[in-house]
């Protein structure tokens, strides 16, 4: 299998679409967060009635913004990393190290997925104060990040193994 095969391209397009969806959801959550804080300021200083639910909604939204953003960062390979020692290795060793890192990230995601699912089950009967929604809605963010890490990092590791001869480690500095 080559890096240019139709199957690899379709898998990468599907993952790119999922990543774009994560960014879209996180962006909408950020807009809602800003709007609710605008309402908080308006309610407090103009209406003289502070909406108490804004803090709980903000905590919920920040969980989704951070976790979906982290998943997108893993997929786009824009997360923070120290590459000095990796870059000093021969290319084959660099490739092996990148594959190892992908599977470590996927393993970490699997742990988050299982732990998040347990937290969701545990918090299903507990309601978030002021919002009256189950606590499991908040812990679903952790669970979704775990699933996305398994998907993004695990698939990238598998694709790197299948196309081992066709790709080279990226040494460019990304300006984002």
mmCIF file of N, CA, C and O in Angstrom, residues 6 32 62 125 127 131 172:
data_model
loop_
_atom_site.group_PDB
_atom_site.id
_atom_site.type_symbol
_atom_site.label_atom_id
_atom_site.label_comp_id
_atom_site.label_asym_id
_atom_site.label_seq_id
_atom_site.Cartn_x
_atom_site.Cartn_y
_atom_site.Cartn_z
ATOM 1 N N UNK A 6 -5.859 5.122 -3.228
ATOM 2 C CA UNK A 6 -7.203 5.681 -2.998
ATOM 3 C C UNK A 6 -7.742 5.400 -1.595
ATOM 4 O O UNK A 6 -8.404 6.254 -1.006
ATOM 5 N N UNK A 32 -20.759 30.787 21.663
ATOM 6 C CA UNK A 32 -21.794 30.728 22.703
ATOM 7 C C UNK A 32 -21.212 31.193 24.045
ATOM 8 O O UNK A 32 -21.878 31.927 24.790
ATOM 9 N N UNK A 62 -16.105 25.200 28.137
ATOM 10 C CA UNK A 62 -14.637 25.179 28.109
ATOM 11 C C UNK A 62 -14.113 23.748 28.005
ATOM 12 O O UNK A 62 -13.114 23.493 27.341
ATOM 13 N N UNK A 125 -26.793 10.245 37.066
ATOM 14 C CA UNK A 125 -27.885 10.608 37.969
ATOM 15 C C UNK A 125 -27.668 11.936 38.684
ATOM 16 O O UNK A 125 -28.576 12.429 39.353
ATOM 17 N N UNK A 127 -27.087 15.933 38.663
ATOM 18 C CA UNK A 127 -27.383 17.062 37.790
ATOM 19 C C UNK A 127 -26.382 18.193 38.004
ATOM 20 O O UNK A 127 -25.947 18.438 39.132
ATOM 21 N N UNK A 131 -27.978 24.272 35.637
ATOM 22 C CA UNK A 131 -28.297 23.902 34.263
ATOM 23 C C UNK A 131 -29.311 22.769 34.182
ATOM 24 O O UNK A 131 -29.953 22.580 33.152
ATOM 25 N N UNK A 172 9.720 20.459 9.060
ATOM 26 C CA UNK A 172 9.418 21.876 8.867
ATOM 27 C C UNK A 172 8.822 22.459 10.141
ATOM 28 O O UNK A 172 8.170 21.790 10.915
#
